[in-house]
Amino acid sequence: MKNKFICFEGVDGSGKTTLARSLAEGIGARYFYSPPEILLPIRSEVYRYHVPVRFQYYLLGNAITSEDVRRTLADQSAVVDRYIYSTLAFHFQLQDENTRDLLLPDAIIYVTASWDEIDRRLSGRRHRKSGEQIPYLRSVHQQYRRILGNLDSVVEIDTTGEAPAESLGKIREALGV
């Protein structure tokens, strides 16, 4: 079987990270998180700047992840927790041609949940960020719909009221892994 590049997308609190980690472990894939570890030390500093700087920071992260995934695919599958589609959805006002050289995934898992479920999950986190407010996340969700709407490789998974294992089973079935 050809090694696969699978990315997970969705608003905060939808269940992406739990499912991405579980799938990677279950199929023996390498797990990647955005932004890549090499950029994490400057992340808080980047947020002192205006949105265009943050957009470039995340584009750089996608370029690094793209190269890392390319190398990984020679030996194993790759599962990425947030990729270019998150960058575009969260920075929709700045979209341009800076993304054409990135490796595209074989499958995009778009993870959703009801707004009540997302609010409950986010409220349970130790530090809820300002960008994790439901009205803002609704607008990001609409951008995801616009960006992912015409792509054939999207598998949508609604995690509302499901245990991660149940959602993971649906993902594995859809991917045939």
GROMACS .gro file of C-alpha atoms in nm:
model
  177
    1MET     CA    1   0.000   0.000   0.000
    2LYS     CA    2   0.125   0.347  -0.090
    3ASN     CA    3   0.209   0.565   0.209
    4LYS     CA    4  -0.063   0.825   0.264
    5PHE     CA    5  -0.060   1.190   0.364
    6ILE     CA    6  -0.370   1.257   0.576
    7CYS     CA    7  -0.447   1.591   0.734
    8PHE     CA    8  -0.704   1.677   0.999
    9GLU     CA    9  -0.883   2.013   0.987
   10GLY     CA   10  -1.160   2.175   1.189
   11VAL     CA   11  -1.225   2.444   1.445
   12ASP     CA   12  -1.077   2.430   1.794
   13GLY     CA   13  -1.257   2.183   2.017
   14SER     CA   14  -1.389   1.964   1.734
   15GLY     CA   15  -1.169   1.665   1.826
   16LYS     CA   16  -0.895   1.692   1.562
   17THR     CA   17  -0.592   1.637   1.781
   18THR     CA   18  -0.734   1.337   1.966
   19LEU     CA   19  -0.835   1.170   1.640
   20ALA     CA   20  -0.518   1.260   1.449
   21ARG     CA   21  -0.294   1.118   1.722
   22SER     CA   22  -0.506   0.804   1.751
   23LEU     CA   23  -0.509   0.744   1.376
   24ALA     CA   24  -0.133   0.799   1.346
   25GLU     CA   25  -0.068   0.553   1.626
   26GLY     CA   26  -0.319   0.302   1.490
   27ILE     CA   27  -0.177   0.291   1.138
   28GLY     CA   28   0.190   0.342   1.229
   29ALA     CA   29   0.208   0.686   1.069
   30ARG     CA   30   0.425   0.977   1.176
   31TYR     CA   31   0.225   1.249   1.356
   32PHE     CA   32   0.285   1.617   1.275
   33TYR     CA   33   0.136   1.918   1.454
   34SER     CA   34   0.111   2.274   1.330
   35PRO     CA   35   0.311   2.482   1.371
   36PRO     CA   36   0.616   2.254   1.362
   37GLU     CA   37   0.824   2.226   1.676
   38ILE     CA   38   1.110   2.432   1.532
   39LEU     CA   39   0.878   2.737   1.519
   40LEU     CA   40   0.718   2.699   1.863
   41PRO     CA   41   0.980   2.906   2.051
   42ILE     CA   42   0.880   3.221   1.860
   43ARG     CA   43   0.505   3.163   1.848
   44SER     CA   44   0.413   3.391   2.138
   45GLU     CA   45   0.634   3.667   1.997
   46VAL     CA   46   0.469   3.641   1.654
   47TYR     CA   47   0.131   3.712   1.817
   48ARG     CA   48   0.256   4.057   1.919
   49TYR     CA   49   0.243   4.150   1.551
   50HIS     CA   50  -0.045   4.216   1.314
   51VAL     CA   51  -0.231   3.943   1.126
   52PRO     CA   52  -0.015   3.951   0.808
   53VAL     CA   53   0.293   3.857   1.012
   54ARG     CA   54   0.106   3.570   1.180
   55PHE     CA   55  -0.013   3.453   0.838
   56GLN     CA   56   0.347   3.439   0.714
   57TYR     CA   57   0.451   3.251   1.029
   58TYR     CA   58   0.191   2.981   0.963
   59LEU     CA   59   0.276   2.971   0.590
   60LEU     CA   60   0.638   2.905   0.689
   61GLY     CA   61   0.516   2.630   0.920
   62ASN     CA   62   0.322   2.475   0.631
   63ALA     CA   63   0.629   2.489   0.405
   64ILE     CA   64   0.839   2.314   0.672
   65THR     CA   65   0.567   2.054   0.733
   66SER     CA   66   0.532   1.997   0.358
   67GLU     CA   67   0.903   1.918   0.328
   68ASP     CA   68   0.901   1.697   0.637
   69VAL     CA   69   0.597   1.505   0.510
   70ARG     CA   70   0.759   1.460   0.167
   71ARG     CA   71   1.062   1.296   0.332
   72THR     CA   72   0.845   1.087   0.565
   73LEU     CA   73   0.634   0.945   0.282
   74ALA     CA   74   0.936   0.756   0.151
   75ASP     CA   75   0.912   0.529   0.458
   76GLN     CA   76   0.572   0.569   0.621
   77SER     CA   77   0.239   0.748   0.611
   78ALA     CA   78   0.199   1.094   0.764
   79VAL     CA   79  -0.089   1.238   0.968
   80VAL     CA   80  -0.090   1.617   1.006
   81ASP     CA   81  -0.291   1.801   1.272
   82ARG     CA   82  -0.374   2.129   1.091
   83TYR     CA   83  -0.218   2.226   0.761
   84ILE     CA   84  -0.263   2.491   0.493
   85TYR     CA   85  -0.642   2.475   0.511
   86SER     CA   86  -0.635   2.597   0.872
   87THR     CA   87  -0.398   2.876   0.776
   88LEU     CA   88  -0.632   2.985   0.498
   89ALA     CA   89  -0.947   2.954   0.709
   90PHE     CA   90  -0.805   3.153   1.000
   91HIS     CA   91  -0.646   3.416   0.774
   92PHE     CA   92  -0.907   3.426   0.497
   93GLN     CA   93  -0.863   3.798   0.442
   94LEU     CA   94  -0.500   3.744   0.332
   95GLN     CA   95  -0.523   3.453   0.090
   96ASP     CA   96  -0.294   3.468  -0.210
   97GLU     CA   97  -0.072   3.252  -0.427
   98ASN     CA   98   0.180   3.162  -0.152
   99THR     CA   99   0.055   2.804  -0.128
  100ARG     CA  100   0.100   2.654  -0.475
  101ASP     CA  101   0.424   2.461  -0.401
  102LEU     CA  102   0.295   2.276  -0.096
  103LEU     CA  103   0.241   1.901  -0.108
  104LEU     CA  104  -0.132   1.825  -0.103
  105PRO     CA  105  -0.275   1.550   0.119
  106ASP     CA  106  -0.429   1.228  -0.007
  107ALA     CA  107  -0.714   1.279   0.239
  108ILE     CA  108  -0.841   1.569   0.448
  109ILE     CA  109  -1.035   1.473   0.760
  110TYR     CA  110  -1.260   1.768   0.845
  111VAL     CA  111  -1.360   1.722   1.208
  112THR     CA  112  -1.681   1.890   1.326
  113ALA     CA  113  -1.903   1.887   1.632
  114SER     CA  114  -2.213   2.075   1.743
  115TRP     CA  115  -2.147   2.427   1.870
  116ASP     CA  116  -2.269   2.324   2.216
  117GLU     CA  117  -2.022   2.035   2.219
  118ILE     CA  118  -1.735   2.258   2.103
  119ASP     CA  119  -1.820   2.518   2.367
  120ARG     CA  120  -1.828   2.248   2.636
  121ARG     CA  121  -1.489   2.108   2.528
  122LEU     CA  122  -1.327   2.451   2.510
  123SER     CA  123  -1.470   2.550   2.849
  124GLY     CA  124  -1.297   2.245   2.996
  125ARG     CA  125  -0.954   2.366   2.888
  126ARG     CA  126  -0.727   2.532   3.140
  127HIS     CA  127  -0.676   2.849   2.936
  128ARG     CA  128  -0.938   2.937   2.677
  129LYS     CA  129  -0.790   3.166   2.411
  130SER     CA  130  -0.974   3.469   2.273
  131GLY     CA  131  -0.983   3.302   1.930
  132GLU     CA  132  -1.183   3.016   2.079
  133GLN     CA  133  -1.510   3.207   2.108
  134ILE     CA  134  -1.803   3.048   1.925
  135PRO     CA  135  -1.898   3.348   1.703
  136TYR     CA  136  -1.541   3.366   1.572
  137LEU     CA  137  -1.519   2.989   1.526
  138ARG     CA  138  -1.845   2.996   1.328
  139SER     CA  139  -1.687   3.239   1.079
  140VAL     CA  140  -1.376   3.017   1.056
  141HIS     CA  141  -1.604   2.716   0.999
  142GLN     CA  142  -1.766   2.900   0.705
  143GLN     CA  143  -1.421   2.962   0.558
  144TYR     CA  144  -1.337   2.592   0.593
  145ARG     CA  145  -1.661   2.510   0.409
  146ARG     CA  146  -1.566   2.750   0.130
  147ILE     CA  147  -1.207   2.621   0.104
  148LEU     CA  148  -1.282   2.249   0.133
  149GLY     CA  149  -1.615   2.252  -0.051
  150ASN     CA  150  -1.477   2.176  -0.396
  151LEU     CA  151  -1.215   1.920  -0.295
  152ASP     CA  152  -1.274   1.550  -0.357
  153SER     CA  153  -1.038   1.430  -0.083
  154VAL     CA  154  -1.245   1.558   0.213
  155VAL     CA  155  -1.398   1.320   0.468
  156GLU     CA  156  -1.621   1.500   0.720
  157ILE     CA  157  -1.652   1.347   1.067
  158ASP     CA  158  -1.900   1.483   1.324
  159THR     CA  159  -1.771   1.396   1.672
  160THR     CA  160  -2.076   1.521   1.864
  161GLY     CA  161  -2.157   1.277   2.142
  162GLU     CA  162  -1.905   1.020   2.020
  163ALA     CA  163  -1.613   0.867   2.201
  164PRO     CA  164  -1.286   0.919   2.011
  165ALA     CA  165  -1.268   0.545   1.935
  166GLU     CA  166  -1.605   0.559   1.758
  167SER     CA  167  -1.501   0.858   1.545
  168LEU     CA  168  -1.167   0.694   1.473
  169GLY     CA  169  -1.346   0.381   1.350
  170LYS     CA  170  -1.543   0.592   1.101
  171ILE     CA  171  -1.223   0.759   0.982
  172ARG     CA  172  -1.040   0.430   0.936
  173GLU     CA  173  -1.337   0.288   0.745
  174ALA     CA  174  -1.352   0.593   0.516
  175LEU     CA  175  -0.977   0.572   0.452
  176GLY     CA  176  -0.966   0.196   0.419
  177VAL     CA  177  -0.689   0.165   0.680
   0.00000   0.00000   0.00000
